[in-house]
Coordinates of C-alpha atoms in Angstrom, one line a residue:
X1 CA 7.7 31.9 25.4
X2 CA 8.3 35.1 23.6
X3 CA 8.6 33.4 20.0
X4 CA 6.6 34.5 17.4
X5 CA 3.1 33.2 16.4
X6 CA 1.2 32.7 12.8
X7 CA -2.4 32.5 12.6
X8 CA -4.3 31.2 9.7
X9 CA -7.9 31.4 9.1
X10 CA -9.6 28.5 6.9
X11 CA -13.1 29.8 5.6
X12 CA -14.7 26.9 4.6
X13 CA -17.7 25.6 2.9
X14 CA -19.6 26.1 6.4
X15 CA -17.4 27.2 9.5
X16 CA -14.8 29.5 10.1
X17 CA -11.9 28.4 11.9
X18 CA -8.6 30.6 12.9
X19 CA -5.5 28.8 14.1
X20 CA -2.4 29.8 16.0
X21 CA 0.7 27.7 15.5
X22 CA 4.0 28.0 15.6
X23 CA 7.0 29.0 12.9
X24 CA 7.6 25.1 12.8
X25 CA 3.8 24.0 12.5
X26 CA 3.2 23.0 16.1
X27 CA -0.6 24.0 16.5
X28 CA -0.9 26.1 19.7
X29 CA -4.8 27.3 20.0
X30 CA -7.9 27.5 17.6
X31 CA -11.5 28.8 17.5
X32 CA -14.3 28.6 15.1
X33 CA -17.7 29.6 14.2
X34 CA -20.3 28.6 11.9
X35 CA -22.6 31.4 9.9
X36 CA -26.1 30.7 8.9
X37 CA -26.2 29.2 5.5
X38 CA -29.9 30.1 3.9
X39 CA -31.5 28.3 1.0
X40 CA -34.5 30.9 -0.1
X41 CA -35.2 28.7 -2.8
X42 CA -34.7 25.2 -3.9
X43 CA -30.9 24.5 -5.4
X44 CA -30.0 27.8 -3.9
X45 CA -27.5 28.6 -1.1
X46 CA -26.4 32.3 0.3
X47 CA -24.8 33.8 3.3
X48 CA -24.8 37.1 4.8
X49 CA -21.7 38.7 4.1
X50 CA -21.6 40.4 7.5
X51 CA -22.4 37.2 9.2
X52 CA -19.5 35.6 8.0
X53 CA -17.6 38.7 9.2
X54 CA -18.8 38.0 12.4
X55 CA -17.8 34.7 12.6
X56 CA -14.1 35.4 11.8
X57 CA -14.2 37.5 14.4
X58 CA -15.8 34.9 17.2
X59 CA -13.4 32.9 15.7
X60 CA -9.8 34.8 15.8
X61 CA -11.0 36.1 19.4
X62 CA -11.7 32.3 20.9
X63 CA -7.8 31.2 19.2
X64 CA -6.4 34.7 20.8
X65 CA -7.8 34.4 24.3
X66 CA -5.8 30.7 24.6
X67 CA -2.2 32.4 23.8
X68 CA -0.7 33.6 27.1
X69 CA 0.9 37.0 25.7
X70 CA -1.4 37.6 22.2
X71 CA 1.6 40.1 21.1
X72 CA 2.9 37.4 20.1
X73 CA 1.0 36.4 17.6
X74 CA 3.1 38.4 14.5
X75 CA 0.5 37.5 11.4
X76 CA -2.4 36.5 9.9
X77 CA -3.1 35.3 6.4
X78 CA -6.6 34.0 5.3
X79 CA -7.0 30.7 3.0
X80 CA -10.9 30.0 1.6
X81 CA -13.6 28.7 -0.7
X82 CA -13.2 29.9 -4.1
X83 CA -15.8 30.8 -6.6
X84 CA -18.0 33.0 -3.4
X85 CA -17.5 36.3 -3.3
X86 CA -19.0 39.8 -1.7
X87 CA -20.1 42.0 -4.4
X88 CA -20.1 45.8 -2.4
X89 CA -20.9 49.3 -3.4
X90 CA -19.2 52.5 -3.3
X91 CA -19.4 52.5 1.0
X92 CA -18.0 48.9 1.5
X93 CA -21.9 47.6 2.0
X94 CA -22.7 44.0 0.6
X95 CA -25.1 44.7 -2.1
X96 CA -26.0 40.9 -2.1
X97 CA -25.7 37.9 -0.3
X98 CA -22.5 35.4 -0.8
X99 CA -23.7 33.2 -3.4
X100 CA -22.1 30.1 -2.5
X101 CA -19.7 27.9 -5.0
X102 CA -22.1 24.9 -4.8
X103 CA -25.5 27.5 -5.8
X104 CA -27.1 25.9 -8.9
X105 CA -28.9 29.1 -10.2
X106 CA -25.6 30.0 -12.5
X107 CA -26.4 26.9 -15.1
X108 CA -28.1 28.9 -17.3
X109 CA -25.0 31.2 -17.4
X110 CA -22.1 28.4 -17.5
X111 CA -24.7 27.2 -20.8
X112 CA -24.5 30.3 -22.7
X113 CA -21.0 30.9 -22.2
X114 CA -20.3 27.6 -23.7
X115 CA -22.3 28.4 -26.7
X116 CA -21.5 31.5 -27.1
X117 CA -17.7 32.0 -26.1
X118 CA -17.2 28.4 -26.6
X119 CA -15.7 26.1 -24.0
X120 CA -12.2 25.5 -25.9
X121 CA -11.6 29.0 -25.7
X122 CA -12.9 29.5 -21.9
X123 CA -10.1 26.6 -21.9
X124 CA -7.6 28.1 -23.7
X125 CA -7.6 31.6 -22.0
X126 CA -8.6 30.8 -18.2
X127 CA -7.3 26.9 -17.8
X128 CA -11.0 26.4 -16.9
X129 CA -14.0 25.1 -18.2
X130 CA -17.9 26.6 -18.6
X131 CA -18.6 25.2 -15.4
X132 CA -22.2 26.9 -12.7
X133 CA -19.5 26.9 -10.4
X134 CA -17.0 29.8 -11.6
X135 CA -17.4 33.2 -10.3
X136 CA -17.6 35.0 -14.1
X137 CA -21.0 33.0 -14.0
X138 CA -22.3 34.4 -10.5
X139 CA -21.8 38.0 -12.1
X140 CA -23.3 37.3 -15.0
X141 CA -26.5 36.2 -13.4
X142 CA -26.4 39.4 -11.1
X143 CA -26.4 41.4 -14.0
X144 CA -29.1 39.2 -16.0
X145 CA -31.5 39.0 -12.8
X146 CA -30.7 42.0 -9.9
X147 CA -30.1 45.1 -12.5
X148 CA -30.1 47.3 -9.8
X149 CA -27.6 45.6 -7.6
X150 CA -25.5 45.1 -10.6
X151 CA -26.1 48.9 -11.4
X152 CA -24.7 49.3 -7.6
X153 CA -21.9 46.8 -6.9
X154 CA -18.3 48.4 -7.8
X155 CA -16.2 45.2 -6.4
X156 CA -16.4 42.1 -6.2
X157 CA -14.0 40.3 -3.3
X158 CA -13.7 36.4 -2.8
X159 CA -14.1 34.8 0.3
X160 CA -10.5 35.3 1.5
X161 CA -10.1 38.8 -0.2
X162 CA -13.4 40.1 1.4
X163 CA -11.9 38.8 5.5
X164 CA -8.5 40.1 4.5
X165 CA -9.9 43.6 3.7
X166 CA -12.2 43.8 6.8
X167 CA -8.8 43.0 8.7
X168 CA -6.9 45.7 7.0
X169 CA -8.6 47.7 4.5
X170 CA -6.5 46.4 2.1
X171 CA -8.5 45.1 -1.6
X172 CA -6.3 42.3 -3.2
X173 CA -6.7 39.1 -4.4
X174 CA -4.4 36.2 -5.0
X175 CA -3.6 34.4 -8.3
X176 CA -5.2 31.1 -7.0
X177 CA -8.5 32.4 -6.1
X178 CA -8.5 34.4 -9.3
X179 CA -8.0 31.5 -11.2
X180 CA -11.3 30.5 -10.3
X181 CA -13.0 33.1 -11.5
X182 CA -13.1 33.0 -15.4
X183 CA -11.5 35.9 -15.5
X184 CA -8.0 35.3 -15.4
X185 CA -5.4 34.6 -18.5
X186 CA -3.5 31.6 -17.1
X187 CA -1.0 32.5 -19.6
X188 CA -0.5 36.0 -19.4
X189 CA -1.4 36.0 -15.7
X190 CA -3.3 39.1 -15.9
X191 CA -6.9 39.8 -16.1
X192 CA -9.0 38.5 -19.3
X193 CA -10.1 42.1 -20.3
X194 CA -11.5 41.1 -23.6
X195 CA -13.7 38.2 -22.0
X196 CA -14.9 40.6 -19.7
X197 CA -16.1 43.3 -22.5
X198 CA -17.8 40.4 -24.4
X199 CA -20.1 39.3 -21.1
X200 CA -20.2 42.9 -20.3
X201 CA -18.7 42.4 -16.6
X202 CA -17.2 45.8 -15.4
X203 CA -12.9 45.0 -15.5
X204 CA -13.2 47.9 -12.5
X205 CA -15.0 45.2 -10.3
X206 CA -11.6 43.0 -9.5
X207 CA -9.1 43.8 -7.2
X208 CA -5.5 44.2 -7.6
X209 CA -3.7 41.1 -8.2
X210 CA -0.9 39.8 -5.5
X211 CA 1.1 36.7 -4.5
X212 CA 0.3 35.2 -1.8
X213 CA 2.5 35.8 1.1
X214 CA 1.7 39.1 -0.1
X215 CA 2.0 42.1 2.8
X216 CA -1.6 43.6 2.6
X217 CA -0.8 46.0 6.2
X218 CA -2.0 45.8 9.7
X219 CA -4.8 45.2 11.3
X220 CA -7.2 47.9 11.6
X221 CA -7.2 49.7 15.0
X222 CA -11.3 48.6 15.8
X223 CA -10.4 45.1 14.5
X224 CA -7.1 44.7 16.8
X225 CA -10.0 45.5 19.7
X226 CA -12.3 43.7 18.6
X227 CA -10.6 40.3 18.2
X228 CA -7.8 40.8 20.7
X229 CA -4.6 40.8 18.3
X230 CA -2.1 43.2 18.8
X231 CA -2.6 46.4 16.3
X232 CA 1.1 46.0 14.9
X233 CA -0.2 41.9 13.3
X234 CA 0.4 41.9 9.9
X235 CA -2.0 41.0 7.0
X236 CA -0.9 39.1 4.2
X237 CA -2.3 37.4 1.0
X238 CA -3.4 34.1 1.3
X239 CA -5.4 31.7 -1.3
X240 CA -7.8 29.1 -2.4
X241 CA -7.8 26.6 0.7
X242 CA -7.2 23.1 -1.5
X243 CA -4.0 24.6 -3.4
X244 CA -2.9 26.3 -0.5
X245 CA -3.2 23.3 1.8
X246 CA -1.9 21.0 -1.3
X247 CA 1.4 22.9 -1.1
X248 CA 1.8 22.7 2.4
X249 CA 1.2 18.8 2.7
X250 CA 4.0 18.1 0.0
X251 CA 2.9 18.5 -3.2
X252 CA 5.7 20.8 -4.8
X253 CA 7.8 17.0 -5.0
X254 CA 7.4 15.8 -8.4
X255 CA 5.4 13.1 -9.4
X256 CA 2.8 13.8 -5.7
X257 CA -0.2 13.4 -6.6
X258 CA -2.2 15.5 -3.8
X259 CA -5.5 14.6 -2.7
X260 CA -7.4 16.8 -0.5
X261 CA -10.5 15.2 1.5
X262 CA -13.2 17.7 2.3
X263 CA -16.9 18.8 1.7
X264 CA -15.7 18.5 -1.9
X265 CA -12.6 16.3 -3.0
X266 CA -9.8 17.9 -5.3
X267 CA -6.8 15.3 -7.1
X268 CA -4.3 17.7 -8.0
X269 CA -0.7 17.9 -9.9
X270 CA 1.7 20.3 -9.9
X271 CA 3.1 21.3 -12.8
X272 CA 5.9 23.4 -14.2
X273 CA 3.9 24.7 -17.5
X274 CA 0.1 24.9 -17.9
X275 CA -0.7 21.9 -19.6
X276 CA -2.0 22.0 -23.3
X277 CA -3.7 19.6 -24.9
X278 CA -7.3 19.1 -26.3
X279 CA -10.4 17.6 -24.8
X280 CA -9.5 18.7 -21.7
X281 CA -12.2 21.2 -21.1
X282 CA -14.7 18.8 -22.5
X283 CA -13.8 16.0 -19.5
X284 CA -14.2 18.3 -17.1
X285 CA -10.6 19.3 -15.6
X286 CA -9.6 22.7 -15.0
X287 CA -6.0 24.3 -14.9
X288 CA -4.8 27.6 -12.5
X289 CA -2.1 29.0 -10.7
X290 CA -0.8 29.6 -7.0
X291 CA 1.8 32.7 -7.2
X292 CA 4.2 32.8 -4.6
X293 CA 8.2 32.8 -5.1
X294 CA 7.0 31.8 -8.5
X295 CA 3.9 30.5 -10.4
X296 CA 3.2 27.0 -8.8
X297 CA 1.1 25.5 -11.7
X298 CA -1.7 23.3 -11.3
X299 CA -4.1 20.6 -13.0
X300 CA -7.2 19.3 -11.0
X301 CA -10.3 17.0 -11.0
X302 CA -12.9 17.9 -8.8
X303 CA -15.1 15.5 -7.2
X304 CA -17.6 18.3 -5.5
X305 CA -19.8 16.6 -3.0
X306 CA -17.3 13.4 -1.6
X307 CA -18.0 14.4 2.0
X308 CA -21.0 16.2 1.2
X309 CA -22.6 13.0 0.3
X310 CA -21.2 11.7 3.8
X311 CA -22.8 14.3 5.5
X312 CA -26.1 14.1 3.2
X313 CA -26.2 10.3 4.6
X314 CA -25.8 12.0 8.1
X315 CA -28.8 14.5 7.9
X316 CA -31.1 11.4 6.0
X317 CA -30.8 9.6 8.8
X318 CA -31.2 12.5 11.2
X319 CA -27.9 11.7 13.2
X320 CA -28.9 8.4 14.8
X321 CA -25.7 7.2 13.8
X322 CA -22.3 8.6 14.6
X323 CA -19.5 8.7 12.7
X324 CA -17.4 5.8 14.7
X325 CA -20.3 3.6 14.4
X326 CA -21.0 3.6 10.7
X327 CA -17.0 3.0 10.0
X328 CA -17.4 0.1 12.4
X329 CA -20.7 -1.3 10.8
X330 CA -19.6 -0.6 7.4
X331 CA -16.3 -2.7 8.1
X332 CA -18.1 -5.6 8.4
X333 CA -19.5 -5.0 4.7
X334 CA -18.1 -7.2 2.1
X335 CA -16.6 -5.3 -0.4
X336 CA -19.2 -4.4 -3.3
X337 CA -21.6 -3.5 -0.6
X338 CA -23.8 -6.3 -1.4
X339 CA -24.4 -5.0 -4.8
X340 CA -25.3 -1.6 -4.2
X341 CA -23.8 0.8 -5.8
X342 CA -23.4 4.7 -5.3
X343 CA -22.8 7.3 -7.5
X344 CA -21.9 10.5 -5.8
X345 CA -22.4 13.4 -8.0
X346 CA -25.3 15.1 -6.0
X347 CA -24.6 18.6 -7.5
X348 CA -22.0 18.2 -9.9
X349 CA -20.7 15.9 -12.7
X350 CA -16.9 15.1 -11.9
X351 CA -14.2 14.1 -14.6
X352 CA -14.4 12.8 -16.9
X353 CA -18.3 13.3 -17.1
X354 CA -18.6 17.0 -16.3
X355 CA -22.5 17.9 -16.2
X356 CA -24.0 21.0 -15.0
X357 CA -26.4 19.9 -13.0
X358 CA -25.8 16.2 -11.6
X359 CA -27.9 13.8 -9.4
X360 CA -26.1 10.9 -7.3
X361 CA -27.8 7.4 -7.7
X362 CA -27.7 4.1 -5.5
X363 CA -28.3 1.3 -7.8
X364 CA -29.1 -2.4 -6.1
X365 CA -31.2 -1.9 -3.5
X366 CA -33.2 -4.6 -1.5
X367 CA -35.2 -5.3 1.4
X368 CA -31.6 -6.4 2.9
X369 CA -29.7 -2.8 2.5
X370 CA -29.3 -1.3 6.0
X371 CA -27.7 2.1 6.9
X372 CA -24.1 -0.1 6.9
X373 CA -24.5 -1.5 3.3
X374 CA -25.2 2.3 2.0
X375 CA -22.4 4.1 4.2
X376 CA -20.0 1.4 2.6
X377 CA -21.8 1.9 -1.4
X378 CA -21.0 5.9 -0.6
X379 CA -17.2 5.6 0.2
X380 CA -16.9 3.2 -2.7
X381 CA -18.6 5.8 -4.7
X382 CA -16.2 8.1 -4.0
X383 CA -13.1 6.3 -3.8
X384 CA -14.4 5.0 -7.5
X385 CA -14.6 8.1 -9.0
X386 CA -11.3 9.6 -8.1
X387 CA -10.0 7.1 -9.8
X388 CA -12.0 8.2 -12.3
X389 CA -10.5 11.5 -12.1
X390 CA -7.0 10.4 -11.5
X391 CA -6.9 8.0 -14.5
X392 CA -8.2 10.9 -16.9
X393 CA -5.8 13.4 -15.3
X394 CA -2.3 11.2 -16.0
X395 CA -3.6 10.9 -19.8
X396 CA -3.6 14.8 -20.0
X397 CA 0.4 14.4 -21.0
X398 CA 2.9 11.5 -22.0
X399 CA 5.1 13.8 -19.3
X400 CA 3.1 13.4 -15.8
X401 CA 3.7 10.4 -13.9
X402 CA 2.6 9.9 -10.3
X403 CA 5.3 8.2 -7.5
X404 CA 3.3 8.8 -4.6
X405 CA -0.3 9.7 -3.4
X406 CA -0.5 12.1 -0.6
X407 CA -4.3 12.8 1.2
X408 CA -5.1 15.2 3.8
X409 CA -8.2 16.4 5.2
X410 CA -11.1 15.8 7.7
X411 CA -12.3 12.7 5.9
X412 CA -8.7 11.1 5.4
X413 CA -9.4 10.5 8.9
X414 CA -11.8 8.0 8.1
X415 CA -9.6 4.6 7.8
X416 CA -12.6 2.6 5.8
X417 CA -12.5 5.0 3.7
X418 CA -8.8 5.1 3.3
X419 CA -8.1 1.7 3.4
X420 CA -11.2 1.3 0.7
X421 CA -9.6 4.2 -1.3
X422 CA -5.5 2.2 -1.5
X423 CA -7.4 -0.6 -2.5
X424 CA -9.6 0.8 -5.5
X425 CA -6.8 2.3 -6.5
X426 CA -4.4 -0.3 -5.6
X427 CA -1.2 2.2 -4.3
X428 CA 0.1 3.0 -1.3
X429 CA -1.2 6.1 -0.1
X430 CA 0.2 8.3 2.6
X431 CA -2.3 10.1 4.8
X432 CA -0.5 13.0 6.8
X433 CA -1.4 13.1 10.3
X434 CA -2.0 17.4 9.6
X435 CA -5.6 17.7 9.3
X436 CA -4.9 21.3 9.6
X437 CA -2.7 22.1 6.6
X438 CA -5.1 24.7 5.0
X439 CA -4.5 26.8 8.3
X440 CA -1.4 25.9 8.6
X441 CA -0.4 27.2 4.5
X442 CA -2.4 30.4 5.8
X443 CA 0.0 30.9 8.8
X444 CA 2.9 30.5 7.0
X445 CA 1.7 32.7 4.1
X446 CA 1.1 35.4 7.1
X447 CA 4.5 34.6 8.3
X448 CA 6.4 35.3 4.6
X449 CA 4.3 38.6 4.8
X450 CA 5.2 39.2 8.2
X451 CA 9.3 38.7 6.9
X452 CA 9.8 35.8 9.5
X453 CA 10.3 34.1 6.0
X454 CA 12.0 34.6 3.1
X455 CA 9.7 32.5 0.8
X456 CA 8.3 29.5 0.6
X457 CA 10.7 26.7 0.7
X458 CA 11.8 28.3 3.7
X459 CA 8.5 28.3 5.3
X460 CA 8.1 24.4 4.6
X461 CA 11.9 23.6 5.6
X462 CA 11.1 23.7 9.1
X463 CA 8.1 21.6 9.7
X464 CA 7.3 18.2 10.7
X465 CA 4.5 16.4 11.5
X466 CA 3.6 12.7 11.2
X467 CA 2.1 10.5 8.2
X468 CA 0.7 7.1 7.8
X469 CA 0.7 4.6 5.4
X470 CA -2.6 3.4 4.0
X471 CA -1.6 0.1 2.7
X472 CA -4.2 -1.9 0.2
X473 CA -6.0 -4.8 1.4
X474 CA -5.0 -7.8 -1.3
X475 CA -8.4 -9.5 -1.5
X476 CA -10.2 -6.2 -1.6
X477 CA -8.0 -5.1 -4.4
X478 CA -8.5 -7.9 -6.4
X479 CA -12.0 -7.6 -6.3
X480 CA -12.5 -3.3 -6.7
X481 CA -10.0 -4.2 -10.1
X482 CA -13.2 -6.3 -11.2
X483 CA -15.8 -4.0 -9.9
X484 CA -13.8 -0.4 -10.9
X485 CA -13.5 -1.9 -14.4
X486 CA -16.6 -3.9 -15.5
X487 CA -19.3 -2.1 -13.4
X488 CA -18.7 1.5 -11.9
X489 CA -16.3 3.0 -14.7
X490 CA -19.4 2.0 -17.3
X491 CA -22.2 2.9 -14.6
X492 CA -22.0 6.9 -15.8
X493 CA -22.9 6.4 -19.1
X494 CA -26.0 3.9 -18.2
X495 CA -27.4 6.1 -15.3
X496 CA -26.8 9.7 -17.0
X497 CA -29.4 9.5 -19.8
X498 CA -31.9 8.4 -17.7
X499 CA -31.4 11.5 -15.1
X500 CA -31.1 14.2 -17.6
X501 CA -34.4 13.2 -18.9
X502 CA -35.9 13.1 -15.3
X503 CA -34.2 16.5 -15.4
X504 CA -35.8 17.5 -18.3
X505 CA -39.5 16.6 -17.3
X506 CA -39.3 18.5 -14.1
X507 CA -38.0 21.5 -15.4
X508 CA -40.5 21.3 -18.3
X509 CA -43.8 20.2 -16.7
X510 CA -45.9 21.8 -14.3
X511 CA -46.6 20.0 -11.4
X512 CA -49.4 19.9 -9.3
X513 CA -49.5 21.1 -5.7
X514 CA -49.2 18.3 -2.8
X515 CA -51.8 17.3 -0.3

């Protein structure tokens, strides 16, 4: 009873969650809390910086109240969404609201980057492409549209940085949350300071970088009161949630490719080397870097609304249906979905068709489509298009090869979905039974910082925890090979033109008021 504890934090897309487990991964309490997410304008999305503050607190003080002795809860480490960050002034005061990853007001940014800089060289120095998304494009439209809180903001502190400061004072940020900023060499591993004079972004506004596992200090005395830890709980680095929660659930074995099931959907390889090679920026994947004993490498696709479009279903039918019952419905869907189709890109375009500004689509609609029919199109959708994604990312280099295919995440707790996704695919796929592996990486990265580890291998030597294996169905495979290949692989191409133009007119014409 008197063993150490590690708590990890996950700030997600919309909730807060801190998690005690521990040295072995055995999760022992949690608590979350979920700020107000505003929209003040259409395609826009913010959130009070000192709301989300708030909520970390309500959060670590829920998970702390279940331990029996909370001294013994040695560290804390906090893993997030990238590409949000707190911009504050010389007093530590938000100067604008979190402008969240997903906001669409950056496009005409990403654009003029890519004409200007160029996107082979946004490719070549940062491993990422001219994508809204990036936080270099967030800045950028600060200092084109708010002059005066541009004028005012010295910092500028992502997600996990801004939390980690607020538990300890400490400004830092980690190499794999920088990486999604445009404003890190990939190959140097220091900041781009020549990008940053050319876009005129002030170099003073980023933090120091750090590994994660990183010691940042303990917690402030009015925080260790305020959320019930004891004042001696150390602070440490932790880092973007799908890389940190990729390491965790296994993919540091060679040849794993790691597929992380969320709001958004990321199909990442590890590799040794960044990878070089051209066209890469043009379909869409992105390169970065998780620093811990050493650089851990990465390249990713990014589907970026997979369970977003499940939970857009959700809100369109105003929650008359739960969960359990749409898998169950859906189940008794034929495969195909009786001809509909679904293409998920509601924000986005994913690899290898990376857009700006995306639209989803259901193609095939009749009088006979009922909520089951389009809850089965949607997880087809997105089971489609990472293979999509997967496909492009193995011809990146003659040298990377996939053996296995790991998933983790809330919505590889959805079997159809599963079961749909090792048969589109047609591979086994192992889904790990650790929904909570972004906490969990957290925790540990607390716990390297807290010296109850010595690095990172030894962290993941001691833990265990179940897995499954998603097997395909034959006759399902047989008929996604025919599907994947002759209809939804060809349906991007077909659709797109037709949307950017609807694009076009709406942004071009003036429309008249309703009724």
């Amino acid at each position: 009873m008197n063993s150490p504890l590690l708590m990890g934090i996950d700030a997600g897309s919309s909730r807060v969650r801190a998690l005690i487990f521990t040295p072995e991964g055995l999760l022992q309490a949690q608590g979350s809390a979920a700020p107000e997410i505003q929209s003040p304008r259409p395609g826009w999305a913010t959130m009070r910086s000192e709301d989300l503050w708030e909520c970390c607190v309500q959060a670590i003080r829920e998970a702390a109240a279940q331990i029996d002795d909370p001294k013994r809860i040695r560290s804390v480490a906090v893993a997030s969404v990238a590409e949000a960050a707190v911009p504050l002034d010389a007093h530590g005061n938000a100067t604008y609201p979190i402008i969240a990853w997903y906001d669409g007001r950056t496009t005409p940014q990403a654009l003029w980057l890519k004409e200007h800089v160029g996107a082979e060289r946004l490719f070549e120095i940062t491993g990422l492409n001219a994508n809204p998304i990036f936080g270099l494009c967030k800045q950028m439209w600060l200092r084109d549209h708010e002059p005066e809180v541009f004028r005012n903001t010295v910092s500028w502190l992502n997600t996990a940085d801004f939390l980690a400061w607020k538990l300890c004072g400490t400004p830092a940020t980690d190499y794999s949350l920088a990486s999604r900023t445009l404003a890190l060499s990939l190959h140097t591993l220091e900041y781009a300071d020549d990008l940053l004079r050319e876009v005129q972004i002030p170099r003073t506004w980023y933090q120091p970088l750090v590994a994660s596992g990183t010691a940042l200090g303990a917690l402030l005395p009015e925080v260790a009161r305020q959320t019930g830890l004891p004042p001696d709980c150390q602070v440490a680095a932790g880092g973007h949630d799908h890389f940190v929660g990729a390491l965790i659930a296994g993919g540091l074995v060679p040849g794993t490719l790691m597929n992380s099931m969320g709001t958004a959907e990321a199909v990442t390889l590890f590799t040794e080397t960044p990878v070089i090679r051209q066209g890469l920026a043009q379909s869409g994947y992105v390169q970065g870097v998780l620093m811990a004993d050493r650089p851990y490498y990465y390249l990713l696709g990014g589907l970026f609304t997979s369970g977003a479009s499940v939970q857009w279903f959700h809100e369109l039918t105003e929650h008359r249906y739960s969960h359990e019952h749409l898998i169950q419905e859906a189940g008794s869907v034929s495969p195909g979905s009786d001809g509909v189709l679904f293409l998920p890109h509601l924000r986005v375009g994913a690899p290898p068709n990376p857009v700006e500004v995306s639209r989803g689509a259901f193609l095939g609609l009749g009088t006979g489509a009922r909520h089951p029919t389009l809850y089965r199109a949607i997880l087809e959708g997105m089971a489609c298009d990472v293979r999509l994604i997967a496909e492009g990312l193995l011809h990146a280099s003659e040298a990377l090869q996939v053996h296995e295919v790991r998933c983790f995440g809330g919505e590889s707790q959805n079997r159809l979905l599963m079961q749909i996704k090792a048969s589109v695919l047609n591979r086994r796929l192992t889904r790990l039974e650790m929904t909570e592996a972004v906490s969990l990486g957290a925790a540990l990265f607390g716990g390297i910082g807290a010296d109850l580890f010595a690095h990172l291998p030894e962290a993941l030597e001691g833990l265990s925890f179940a897995s499954e294996e998603i097997l395909p169905v034959p006759e399902w495979a047989a008929y996604y090979e025919r599907h994947y290949q002759d209809v939804y692989a060809k349906a991007w191409a077909q659709i797109w033109p037709l949307q950017q133009r609807i694009l076009e007119v709406q942004s071009h014409s003036e429309r008249p008021p309703g009724p």
